[in-house]
């Protein structure tokens, strides 16, 4: 059970005053999140214009490693980042400063191809499941156990009960298929804190940060990523409800 910090994601610059988009801001928030108790980091590297870019992975991962040695760093491979299958694959092929793992969304057409490419480069795979169909596709892959972690993420469902039903459906598919990989469960906006608590109750890992939401459990807007991490770590340690 760990708390991962997801410090920026695809959020627009006006989502929060301290959303880290520049390399200096990403490094600052990465260090502060680790100091607040985050065991891992998940980042969406950006170019100088603030646009997400797989080409920016080398610089971002290298800079974070210098200030957070020993902390696992993950990145996204979302198809929207480059907007083209071959551009996505070529950008990943060009990585030289490798992340410890990369997230792959099973809802995306080229997910199996991206997973194969990551394995060839020795990068761990955090396989993202957002529906029962994603879970069924995942377990149909011959090498589905060769992943770092299973990530259950329900960004599109804001009703907590419906989100729970989807999560339970995914978990049932994994359980029926005897999948042994660790699970990280997280919500988005309205479901962030209920899923942090559920993850703790079920002994799954979770994640928190401005990628997933900006409010603290009490409803106020967090000062920064470190404030969100502090609150999630307190819940995991049983110091907060």
PDB file of C-alpha atoms in Angstrom:
ATOM      1  CA  UNK A   1       0.000   0.000   0.000  1.00  0.00           C
ATOM      2  CA  UNK A   2       1.539   3.268  -1.113  1.00  0.00           C
ATOM      3  CA  UNK A   3       0.409   6.802  -1.898  1.00  0.00           C
ATOM      4  CA  UNK A   4       1.534   7.952  -5.329  1.00  0.00           C
ATOM      5  CA  UNK A   5       1.608  11.664  -6.177  1.00  0.00           C
ATOM      6  CA  UNK A   6       0.126  12.596  -9.565  1.00  0.00           C
ATOM      7  CA  UNK A   7       1.238  16.187  -9.775  1.00  0.00           C
ATOM      8  CA  UNK A   8      -0.136  17.647 -13.016  1.00  0.00           C
ATOM      9  CA  UNK A   9      -1.776  15.335 -15.564  1.00  0.00           C
ATOM     10  CA  UNK A  10      -3.584  16.898 -18.506  1.00  0.00           C
ATOM     11  CA  UNK A  11      -5.050  19.728 -16.428  1.00  0.00           C
ATOM     12  CA  UNK A  12      -5.120  23.209 -18.041  1.00  0.00           C
ATOM     13  CA  UNK A  13      -2.929  25.938 -16.596  1.00  0.00           C
ATOM     14  CA  UNK A  14      -5.874  27.715 -14.946  1.00  0.00           C
ATOM     15  CA  UNK A  15      -6.963  24.646 -12.958  1.00  0.00           C
ATOM     16  CA  UNK A  16      -4.876  25.703  -9.964  1.00  0.00           C
ATOM     17  CA  UNK A  17      -2.471  28.622  -9.400  1.00  0.00           C
ATOM     18  CA  UNK A  18       0.392  26.247  -8.573  1.00  0.00           C
ATOM     19  CA  UNK A  19      -0.237  23.522 -11.157  1.00  0.00           C
ATOM     20  CA  UNK A  20       3.340  22.494 -12.060  1.00  0.00           C
ATOM     21  CA  UNK A  21       3.922  22.787 -15.783  1.00  0.00           C
ATOM     22  CA  UNK A  22       7.517  23.995 -16.180  1.00  0.00           C
ATOM     23  CA  UNK A  23      10.425  21.694 -15.421  1.00  0.00           C
ATOM     24  CA  UNK A  24      11.402  23.763 -12.373  1.00  0.00           C
ATOM     25  CA  UNK A  25       7.862  23.624 -11.009  1.00  0.00           C
ATOM     26  CA  UNK A  26       7.592  19.876 -11.643  1.00  0.00           C
ATOM     27  CA  UNK A  27      10.867  19.260  -9.793  1.00  0.00           C
ATOM     28  CA  UNK A  28       9.770  21.509  -6.916  1.00  0.00           C
ATOM     29  CA  UNK A  29       6.450  19.719  -6.500  1.00  0.00           C
ATOM     30  CA  UNK A  30       8.025  16.288  -6.906  1.00  0.00           C
ATOM     31  CA  UNK A  31      10.426  16.977  -4.049  1.00  0.00           C
ATOM     32  CA  UNK A  32       7.711  18.496  -1.854  1.00  0.00           C
ATOM     33  CA  UNK A  33       5.358  15.566  -2.510  1.00  0.00           C
ATOM     34  CA  UNK A  34       8.002  13.028  -1.560  1.00  0.00           C
ATOM     35  CA  UNK A  35       8.798  15.025   1.580  1.00  0.00           C
ATOM     36  CA  UNK A  36       5.064  14.942   2.413  1.00  0.00           C
ATOM     37  CA  UNK A  37       5.025  11.148   2.246  1.00  0.00           C
ATOM     38  CA  UNK A  38       4.477  10.173  -1.410  1.00  0.00           C
ATOM     39  CA  UNK A  39       6.234   6.887  -2.176  1.00  0.00           C
ATOM     40  CA  UNK A  40       6.115   7.342  -5.950  1.00  0.00           C
ATOM     41  CA  UNK A  41       5.584  10.058  -8.556  1.00  0.00           C
ATOM     42  CA  UNK A  42       3.442  10.157 -11.689  1.00  0.00           C
ATOM     43  CA  UNK A  43       4.077  13.090 -14.026  1.00  0.00           C
ATOM     44  CA  UNK A  44       2.991  14.374 -17.425  1.00  0.00           C
ATOM     45  CA  UNK A  45       6.084  16.180 -18.759  1.00  0.00           C
ATOM     46  CA  UNK A  46       5.439  19.401 -20.672  1.00  0.00           C
ATOM     47  CA  UNK A  47       7.287  21.421 -23.286  1.00  0.00           C
ATOM     48  CA  UNK A  48       8.207  25.059 -22.631  1.00  0.00           C
ATOM     49  CA  UNK A  49       4.796  26.118 -23.987  1.00  0.00           C
ATOM     50  CA  UNK A  50       3.015  23.989 -21.364  1.00  0.00           C
ATOM     51  CA  UNK A  51       1.853  21.352 -23.848  1.00  0.00           C
ATOM     52  CA  UNK A  52       2.129  17.697 -22.846  1.00  0.00           C
ATOM     53  CA  UNK A  53       4.895  15.918 -24.726  1.00  0.00           C
ATOM     54  CA  UNK A  54       6.458  12.473 -24.719  1.00  0.00           C
ATOM     55  CA  UNK A  55       9.622  14.118 -26.044  1.00  0.00           C
ATOM     56  CA  UNK A  56       9.945  15.968 -22.739  1.00  0.00           C
ATOM     57  CA  UNK A  57      10.189  12.751 -20.710  1.00  0.00           C
ATOM     58  CA  UNK A  58      14.004  12.520 -20.710  1.00  0.00           C
ATOM     59  CA  UNK A  59      14.521  15.984 -19.261  1.00  0.00           C
ATOM     60  CA  UNK A  60      11.738  15.673 -16.690  1.00  0.00           C
ATOM     61  CA  UNK A  61      12.692  12.225 -15.418  1.00  0.00           C
ATOM     62  CA  UNK A  62      16.368  13.156 -15.235  1.00  0.00           C
ATOM     63  CA  UNK A  63      15.668  16.364 -13.321  1.00  0.00           C
ATOM     64  CA  UNK A  64      13.321  14.644 -10.849  1.00  0.00           C
ATOM     65  CA  UNK A  65      15.799  11.817 -10.233  1.00  0.00           C
ATOM     66  CA  UNK A  66      18.460  14.313  -9.238  1.00  0.00           C
ATOM     67  CA  UNK A  67      16.309  15.703  -6.425  1.00  0.00           C
ATOM     68  CA  UNK A  68      14.372  12.504  -5.557  1.00  0.00           C
ATOM     69  CA  UNK A  69      16.948   9.717  -5.815  1.00  0.00           C
ATOM     70  CA  UNK A  70      15.470   6.300  -5.229  1.00  0.00           C
ATOM     71  CA  UNK A  71      11.865   7.392  -5.784  1.00  0.00           C
ATOM     72  CA  UNK A  72      10.015   5.512  -8.531  1.00  0.00           C
ATOM     73  CA  UNK A  73       8.881   7.791 -11.350  1.00  0.00           C
ATOM     74  CA  UNK A  74       6.080   7.027 -13.786  1.00  0.00           C
ATOM     75  CA  UNK A  75       4.786   8.847 -16.852  1.00  0.00           C
ATOM     76  CA  UNK A  76       1.727   8.630 -19.074  1.00  0.00           C
ATOM     77  CA  UNK A  77       1.656   7.260 -22.623  1.00  0.00           C
ATOM     78  CA  UNK A  78      -1.860   8.588 -23.302  1.00  0.00           C
ATOM     79  CA  UNK A  79      -2.729   8.581 -26.997  1.00  0.00           C
ATOM     80  CA  UNK A  80      -3.935  12.179 -26.797  1.00  0.00           C
ATOM     81  CA  UNK A  81      -0.446  13.456 -25.948  1.00  0.00           C
ATOM     82  CA  UNK A  82       0.991  13.025 -29.445  1.00  0.00           C
ATOM     83  CA  UNK A  83      -2.330  12.382 -31.177  1.00  0.00           C
ATOM     84  CA  UNK A  84      -0.861   9.827 -33.568  1.00  0.00           C
ATOM     85  CA  UNK A  85       0.050   6.163 -33.148  1.00  0.00           C
ATOM     86  CA  UNK A  86       3.391   6.292 -34.925  1.00  0.00           C
ATOM     87  CA  UNK A  87       4.424   9.575 -33.290  1.00  0.00           C
ATOM     88  CA  UNK A  88       3.656   8.046 -29.911  1.00  0.00           C
ATOM     89  CA  UNK A  89       5.720   4.952 -30.636  1.00  0.00           C
ATOM     90  CA  UNK A  90       8.628   6.915 -32.075  1.00  0.00           C
ATOM     91  CA  UNK A  91       8.718   9.275 -29.087  1.00  0.00           C
ATOM     92  CA  UNK A  92       8.917   6.311 -26.710  1.00  0.00           C
ATOM     93  CA  UNK A  93      11.637   4.671 -28.827  1.00  0.00           C
ATOM     94  CA  UNK A  94      13.698   7.854 -28.446  1.00  0.00           C
ATOM     95  CA  UNK A  95      13.583   7.891 -24.635  1.00  0.00           C
ATOM     96  CA  UNK A  96      17.092   7.638 -23.162  1.00  0.00           C
ATOM     97  CA  UNK A  97      16.431   8.641 -19.545  1.00  0.00           C
ATOM     98  CA  UNK A  98      13.876   5.969 -18.784  1.00  0.00           C
ATOM     99  CA  UNK A  99      11.027   6.228 -16.282  1.00  0.00           C
ATOM    100  CA  UNK A 100      10.632   3.325 -13.892  1.00  0.00           C
ATOM    101  CA  UNK A 101       7.191   2.640 -15.316  1.00  0.00           C
ATOM    102  CA  UNK A 102       4.652   4.108 -17.712  1.00  0.00           C
ATOM    103  CA  UNK A 103       0.867   4.031 -17.629  1.00  0.00           C
ATOM    104  CA  UNK A 104      -0.942   2.430 -20.570  1.00  0.00           C
ATOM    105  CA  UNK A 105      -4.696   2.875 -21.014  1.00  0.00           C
ATOM    106  CA  UNK A 106      -6.361  -0.373 -22.117  1.00  0.00           C
ATOM    107  CA  UNK A 107      -9.176   1.685 -23.651  1.00  0.00           C
ATOM    108  CA  UNK A 108      -6.759   2.873 -26.347  1.00  0.00           C
ATOM    109  CA  UNK A 109      -6.434   0.922 -29.601  1.00  0.00           C
ATOM    110  CA  UNK A 110      -2.651   0.621 -29.565  1.00  0.00           C
ATOM    111  CA  UNK A 111      -2.316  -0.394 -25.906  1.00  0.00           C
ATOM    112  CA  UNK A 112      -0.856  -3.872 -26.621  1.00  0.00           C
ATOM    113  CA  UNK A 113       1.699  -2.385 -29.008  1.00  0.00           C
ATOM    114  CA  UNK A 114       2.750   0.262 -26.492  1.00  0.00           C
ATOM    115  CA  UNK A 115       3.066  -2.393 -23.796  1.00  0.00           C
ATOM    116  CA  UNK A 116       5.326  -4.474 -26.030  1.00  0.00           C
ATOM    117  CA  UNK A 117       7.496  -1.434 -26.799  1.00  0.00           C
ATOM    118  CA  UNK A 118       7.837  -0.567 -23.106  1.00  0.00           C
ATOM    119  CA  UNK A 119       8.897  -4.119 -22.288  1.00  0.00           C
ATOM    120  CA  UNK A 120      11.535  -3.975 -25.020  1.00  0.00           C
ATOM    121  CA  UNK A 121      12.961  -0.881 -23.348  1.00  0.00           C
ATOM    122  CA  UNK A 122      12.853  -2.417 -19.878  1.00  0.00           C
ATOM    123  CA  UNK A 123      10.196  -0.015 -18.581  1.00  0.00           C
ATOM    124  CA  UNK A 124       7.563  -1.262 -16.138  1.00  0.00           C
ATOM    125  CA  UNK A 125       3.904  -1.085 -17.154  1.00  0.00           C
ATOM    126  CA  UNK A 126       1.127   0.394 -15.036  1.00  0.00           C
ATOM    127  CA  UNK A 127      -1.889  -0.912 -16.934  1.00  0.00           C
ATOM    128  CA  UNK A 128      -4.885   1.435 -16.706  1.00  0.00           C
ATOM    129  CA  UNK A 129      -8.405  -0.018 -16.499  1.00  0.00           C
ATOM    130  CA  UNK A 130     -11.452   2.267 -16.629  1.00  0.00           C
ATOM    131  CA  UNK A 131     -14.170  -0.283 -17.408  1.00  0.00           C
ATOM    132  CA  UNK A 132     -15.018  -3.966 -17.229  1.00  0.00           C
ATOM    133  CA  UNK A 133     -14.330  -4.119 -20.981  1.00  0.00           C
ATOM    134  CA  UNK A 134     -10.816  -2.802 -20.326  1.00  0.00           C
ATOM    135  CA  UNK A 135     -10.308  -5.486 -17.676  1.00  0.00           C
ATOM    136  CA  UNK A 136     -11.515  -8.221 -20.008  1.00  0.00           C
ATOM    137  CA  UNK A 137      -9.217  -6.971 -22.757  1.00  0.00           C
ATOM    138  CA  UNK A 138      -6.316  -6.897 -20.325  1.00  0.00           C
ATOM    139  CA  UNK A 139      -6.740 -10.473 -19.093  1.00  0.00           C
ATOM    140  CA  UNK A 140      -7.101 -11.669 -22.712  1.00  0.00           C
ATOM    141  CA  UNK A 141      -3.480 -10.659 -23.382  1.00  0.00           C
ATOM    142  CA  UNK A 142      -1.065 -13.595 -23.202  1.00  0.00           C
ATOM    143  CA  UNK A 143       1.452 -11.587 -21.198  1.00  0.00           C
ATOM    144  CA  UNK A 144      -1.022  -9.773 -18.949  1.00  0.00           C
ATOM    145  CA  UNK A 145       0.795 -10.775 -15.753  1.00  0.00           C
ATOM    146  CA  UNK A 146       3.985  -9.116 -17.011  1.00  0.00           C
ATOM    147  CA  UNK A 147       3.044  -5.688 -15.685  1.00  0.00           C
ATOM    148  CA  UNK A 148       4.265  -3.624 -12.763  1.00  0.00           C
ATOM    149  CA  UNK A 149       0.790  -2.821 -11.456  1.00  0.00           C
ATOM    150  CA  UNK A 150      -2.910  -2.658 -12.302  1.00  0.00           C
ATOM    151  CA  UNK A 151      -4.312   0.878 -12.144  1.00  0.00           C
ATOM    152  CA  UNK A 152      -8.079   1.196 -11.662  1.00  0.00           C
ATOM    153  CA  UNK A 153      -9.048   4.736 -12.637  1.00  0.00           C
ATOM    154  CA  UNK A 154     -12.607   5.956 -13.132  1.00  0.00           C
ATOM    155  CA  UNK A 155     -12.175   9.525 -14.323  1.00  0.00           C
ATOM    156  CA  UNK A 156     -15.409   9.667 -16.326  1.00  0.00           C
ATOM    157  CA  UNK A 157     -17.799   8.615 -13.547  1.00  0.00           C
ATOM    158  CA  UNK A 158     -18.546  11.223 -10.875  1.00  0.00           C
ATOM    159  CA  UNK A 159     -21.329   9.363  -9.086  1.00  0.00           C
ATOM    160  CA  UNK A 160     -19.564   7.450  -6.337  1.00  0.00           C
ATOM    161  CA  UNK A 161     -21.955   4.499  -6.205  1.00  0.00           C
ATOM    162  CA  UNK A 162     -21.812   3.968  -9.957  1.00  0.00           C
ATOM    163  CA  UNK A 163     -18.027   4.341  -9.829  1.00  0.00           C
ATOM    164  CA  UNK A 164     -17.921   1.714  -7.068  1.00  0.00           C
ATOM    165  CA  UNK A 165     -19.991  -0.661  -9.167  1.00  0.00           C
ATOM    166  CA  UNK A 166     -17.563  -0.272 -12.081  1.00  0.00           C
ATOM    167  CA  UNK A 167     -14.550  -0.726  -9.808  1.00  0.00           C
ATOM    168  CA  UNK A 168     -16.093  -3.872  -8.290  1.00  0.00           C
ATOM    169  CA  UNK A 169     -16.788  -5.219 -11.778  1.00  0.00           C
ATOM    170  CA  UNK A 170     -13.154  -4.684 -12.751  1.00  0.00           C
ATOM    171  CA  UNK A 171     -11.919  -6.283  -9.535  1.00  0.00           C
ATOM    172  CA  UNK A 172     -14.174  -9.298 -10.080  1.00  0.00           C
ATOM    173  CA  UNK A 173     -12.698  -9.850 -13.547  1.00  0.00           C
ATOM    174  CA  UNK A 174      -9.184  -9.677 -12.094  1.00  0.00           C
ATOM    175  CA  UNK A 175     -10.079 -11.984  -9.213  1.00  0.00           C
ATOM    176  CA  UNK A 176     -11.810 -14.540 -11.463  1.00  0.00           C
ATOM    177  CA  UNK A 177      -8.717 -14.592 -13.668  1.00  0.00           C
ATOM    178  CA  UNK A 178      -6.441 -14.947 -10.629  1.00  0.00           C
ATOM    179  CA  UNK A 179      -4.458 -11.828 -11.501  1.00  0.00           C
ATOM    180  CA  UNK A 180      -1.736 -11.441  -8.873  1.00  0.00           C
ATOM    181  CA  UNK A 181      -0.436  -7.969  -9.670  1.00  0.00           C
ATOM    182  CA  UNK A 182      -0.696  -5.093  -7.129  1.00  0.00           C
ATOM    183  CA  UNK A 183      -3.662  -2.737  -7.523  1.00  0.00           C
ATOM    184  CA  UNK A 184      -3.756   1.052  -7.311  1.00  0.00           C
ATOM    185  CA  UNK A 185      -7.247   2.566  -7.047  1.00  0.00           C
ATOM    186  CA  UNK A 186      -8.002   6.255  -7.486  1.00  0.00           C
ATOM    187  CA  UNK A 187     -10.847   8.624  -8.259  1.00  0.00           C
ATOM    188  CA  UNK A 188     -11.220  11.965 -10.009  1.00  0.00           C
ATOM    189  CA  UNK A 189     -12.701  15.251  -8.771  1.00  0.00           C
ATOM    190  CA  UNK A 190     -15.826  14.255  -6.786  1.00  0.00           C
ATOM    191  CA  UNK A 191     -14.672  10.671  -6.190  1.00  0.00           C
ATOM    192  CA  UNK A 192     -11.065  11.390  -5.133  1.00  0.00           C
ATOM    193  CA  UNK A 193     -11.385  11.102  -1.362  1.00  0.00           C
ATOM    194  CA  UNK A 194     -13.993   8.326  -1.246  1.00  0.00           C
ATOM    195  CA  UNK A 195     -11.637   6.205  -3.336  1.00  0.00           C
ATOM    196  CA  UNK A 196      -8.615   7.086  -1.184  1.00  0.00           C
ATOM    197  CA  UNK A 197     -10.584   5.771   1.800  1.00  0.00           C
ATOM    198  CA  UNK A 198     -11.776   2.710  -0.111  1.00  0.00           C
ATOM    199  CA  UNK A 199      -8.216   1.937  -1.184  1.00  0.00           C
ATOM    200  CA  UNK A 200      -7.085   2.033   2.431  1.00  0.00           C
ATOM    201  CA  UNK A 201      -9.968  -0.198   3.547  1.00  0.00           C
ATOM    202  CA  UNK A 202      -9.229  -2.744   0.829  1.00  0.00           C
ATOM    203  CA  UNK A 203      -5.465  -2.496   1.248  1.00  0.00           C
ATOM    204  CA  UNK A 204      -4.825  -1.196  -2.250  1.00  0.00           C
ATOM    205  CA  UNK A 205      -2.445   1.598  -3.150  1.00  0.00           C
ATOM    206  CA  UNK A 206      -3.842   4.972  -4.201  1.00  0.00           C
ATOM    207  CA  UNK A 207      -2.741   8.252  -5.702  1.00  0.00           C
ATOM    208  CA  UNK A 208      -3.450  11.912  -5.107  1.00  0.00           C
ATOM    209  CA  UNK A 209      -2.481  15.225  -6.662  1.00  0.00           C
ATOM    210  CA  UNK A 210      -3.644  18.013  -8.938  1.00  0.00           C
ATOM    211  CA  UNK A 211      -4.066  15.571 -11.822  1.00  0.00           C
ATOM    212  CA  UNK A 212      -7.005  14.024  -9.974  1.00  0.00           C
ATOM    213  CA  UNK A 213      -8.417  16.934  -7.969  1.00  0.00           C
ATOM    214  CA  UNK A 214      -7.631  20.116  -6.072  1.00  0.00           C
ATOM    215  CA  UNK A 215      -9.844  19.897  -2.990  1.00  0.00           C
ATOM    216  CA  UNK A 216      -8.899  18.622   0.444  1.00  0.00           C
ATOM    217  CA  UNK A 217     -11.203  16.157   2.255  1.00  0.00           C
ATOM    218  CA  UNK A 218     -13.049  19.032   3.944  1.00  0.00           C
ATOM    219  CA  UNK A 219     -13.815  20.724   0.629  1.00  0.00           C
ATOM    220  CA  UNK A 220     -11.323  23.593   0.678  1.00  0.00           C
ATOM    221  CA  UNK A 221      -8.869  24.035  -2.168  1.00  0.00           C
ATOM    222  CA  UNK A 222      -5.424  22.675  -1.329  1.00  0.00           C
ATOM    223  CA  UNK A 223      -2.473  25.036  -1.379  1.00  0.00           C
ATOM    224  CA  UNK A 224      -0.478  22.629  -3.516  1.00  0.00           C
ATOM    225  CA  UNK A 225       0.283  18.991  -4.301  1.00  0.00           C
ATOM    226  CA  UNK A 226       2.111  18.518  -1.020  1.00  0.00           C
ATOM    227  CA  UNK A 227      -1.030  19.473   0.891  1.00  0.00           C
ATOM    228  CA  UNK A 228      -3.035  16.832  -0.964  1.00  0.00           C
ATOM    229  CA  UNK A 229      -0.371  14.203  -0.354  1.00  0.00           C
ATOM    230  CA  UNK A 230      -0.252  15.057   3.356  1.00  0.00           C
ATOM    231  CA  UNK A 231      -4.011  14.519   3.650  1.00  0.00           C
ATOM    232  CA  UNK A 232      -3.932  11.190   1.800  1.00  0.00           C
ATOM    233  CA  UNK A 233      -0.993   9.896   3.819  1.00  0.00           C
ATOM    234  CA  UNK A 234      -2.851  10.813   7.027  1.00  0.00           C
ATOM    235  CA  UNK A 235      -5.822   8.714   5.884  1.00  0.00           C
ATOM    236  CA  UNK A 236      -3.557   5.777   5.039  1.00  0.00           C
ATOM    237  CA  UNK A 237      -1.923   6.001   8.447  1.00  0.00           C
ATOM    238  CA  UNK A 238      -5.314   6.067  10.159  1.00  0.00           C
ATOM    239  CA  UNK A 239      -4.919   9.610  11.444  1.00  0.00           C
ATOM    240  CA  UNK A 240      -7.886  11.067   9.574  1.00  0.00           C
ATOM    241  CA  UNK A 241     -11.361  10.100   8.450  1.00  0.00           C
TER     242      UNK A 241
END
